[in-house]
XYZ file of N, CA and C in Angstrom:
165
model
N 135.277 103.308 75.185
C 134.521 102.907 76.381
C 134.787 101.419 76.648
N 135.187 101.079 77.868
C 135.540 99.677 78.148
C 134.292 98.805 78.222
N 134.475 97.538 77.922
C 133.349 96.597 78.005
C 133.020 96.321 79.469
N 131.736 96.377 79.790
C 131.327 96.146 81.174
C 131.320 94.653 81.475
N 131.864 94.315 82.632
C 131.845 92.922 83.063
C 130.561 92.672 83.859
N 129.698 91.766 83.407
C 128.416 91.578 84.103
C 128.539 90.848 85.439
N 129.714 90.290 85.744
C 129.869 89.532 86.984
C 129.548 90.331 88.241
N 130.239 91.444 88.504
C 129.946 92.210 89.728
C 128.512 92.734 89.755
N 127.989 93.148 88.604
C 126.610 93.672 88.595
C 125.626 92.564 88.938
N 125.868 91.366 88.387
C 124.972 90.245 88.674
C 125.051 89.867 90.151
N 126.261 89.849 90.710
C 126.412 89.517 92.125
C 125.715 90.557 93.004
N 125.884 91.838 92.648
C 125.235 92.888 93.438
C 123.720 92.733 93.382
N 123.198 92.465 92.187
C 121.753 92.305 92.045
C 121.255 91.098 92.842
N 121.998 89.978 92.771
C 121.556 88.786 93.492
C 121.610 89.006 94.998
N 122.671 89.659 95.486
C 122.764 89.912 96.920
C 121.627 90.818 97.380
N 121.336 91.859 96.578
C 120.245 92.770 96.947
C 118.908 92.027 96.935
N 118.704 91.179 95.926
C 117.424 90.459 95.821
C 117.252 89.469 96.977
N 118.324 88.743 97.327
C 118.199 87.782 98.416
C 117.987 88.495 99.748
N 118.672 89.636 99.940
C 118.457 90.392 101.170
C 117.017 90.881 101.248
N 116.519 91.365 100.106
C 115.151 91.878 100.024
C 114.138 90.778 100.345
N 114.327 89.613 99.747
C 113.377 88.535 99.989
C 113.512 87.987 101.411
N 114.728 87.985 101.958
C 114.908 87.504 103.331
C 114.173 88.411 104.314
N 114.291 89.733 104.121
C 113.588 90.672 105.001
C 112.079 90.489 104.845
N 111.621 90.316 103.599
C 110.185 90.141 103.368
C 109.673 88.864 104.043
N 110.446 87.777 103.940
C 110.002 86.529 104.555
C 110.020 86.640 106.077
N 110.982 87.353 106.642
C 110.992 87.544 108.090
C 109.764 88.339 108.522
N 109.365 89.341 107.720
C 108.165 90.105 108.052
C 106.934 89.206 108.006
N 106.861 88.342 106.997
C 105.688 87.471 106.873
C 105.657 86.453 108.015
N 106.825 85.924 108.408
C 106.851 84.943 109.486
C 106.528 85.592 110.830
N 106.868 86.861 111.014
C 106.567 87.524 112.281
C 105.139 88.067 112.295
N 104.404 87.907 111.192
C 103.044 88.446 111.121
C 102.099 87.798 112.141
N 102.095 86.452 112.320
C 101.166 85.887 113.308
C 101.426 86.389 114.723
N 102.674 86.699 115.068
C 102.955 87.234 116.398
C 102.302 88.602 116.567
N 102.310 89.411 115.519
C 101.664 90.721 115.602
C 100.149 90.581 115.473
N 99.683 89.451 114.955
C 98.253 89.299 114.688
C 97.467 89.098 115.979
N 98.051 88.440 116.985
C 97.275 88.129 118.175
C 96.849 89.381 118.955
N 97.725 90.374 119.213
C 97.249 91.535 119.970
C 96.349 92.457 119.143
N 96.716 92.739 117.895
C 95.986 93.758 117.130
C 95.617 93.212 115.756
N 94.453 92.589 115.609
C 94.079 92.025 114.308
C 93.837 93.054 113.202
N 93.166 94.195 113.433
C 92.853 95.076 112.296
C 94.112 95.677 111.676
N 95.085 96.071 112.516
C 96.315 96.662 111.982
C 97.069 95.603 111.176
N 97.040 94.362 111.655
C 97.780 93.308 110.958
C 97.183 93.036 109.584
N 95.855 93.024 109.472
C 95.260 92.743 108.169
C 95.629 93.852 107.186
N 95.655 95.099 107.675
C 96.030 96.203 106.783
C 97.491 96.058 106.358
N 98.381 95.711 107.293
C 99.792 95.541 106.939
C 99.968 94.366 105.979
N 99.180 93.300 106.169
C 99.375 92.116 105.326
C 99.006 92.442 103.871
N 97.925 93.185 103.666
C 97.556 93.509 102.287
C 98.636 94.388 101.656
N 99.180 95.333 102.427
C 100.229 96.187 101.875
C 101.480 95.362 101.570
N 101.828 94.427 102.451
C 103.030 93.627 102.226
C 102.883 92.759 100.983
N 101.675 92.231 100.748
C 101.512 91.383 99.571
C 101.370 92.212 98.307
N 101.093 93.505 98.455
C 100.881 94.325 97.261
C 102.212 94.755 96.646
N 103.205 95.127 97.447
C 104.391 95.767 96.866
C 105.568 94.865 96.518
N 105.778 93.677 97.117
C 107.066 93.031 96.836
C 107.186 92.430 95.444
N 106.095 92.152 94.771
C 106.216 91.455 93.487
C 106.317 92.455 92.354
N 107.386 92.413 91.589
C 107.572 93.391 90.514
C 106.639 93.119 89.335
């Protein structure tokens, strides 16, 4: 069995993590725009968003 090179796996993990955090931050930054028309839905979405992203 050949030795696995951690380089590509590390790069894939970092790219996935940065993409994941970038999408999460865009959702958080767009939250105040969604907050003005519909406050109750936004509060529910905000609690869900803060609940799942942290491992």
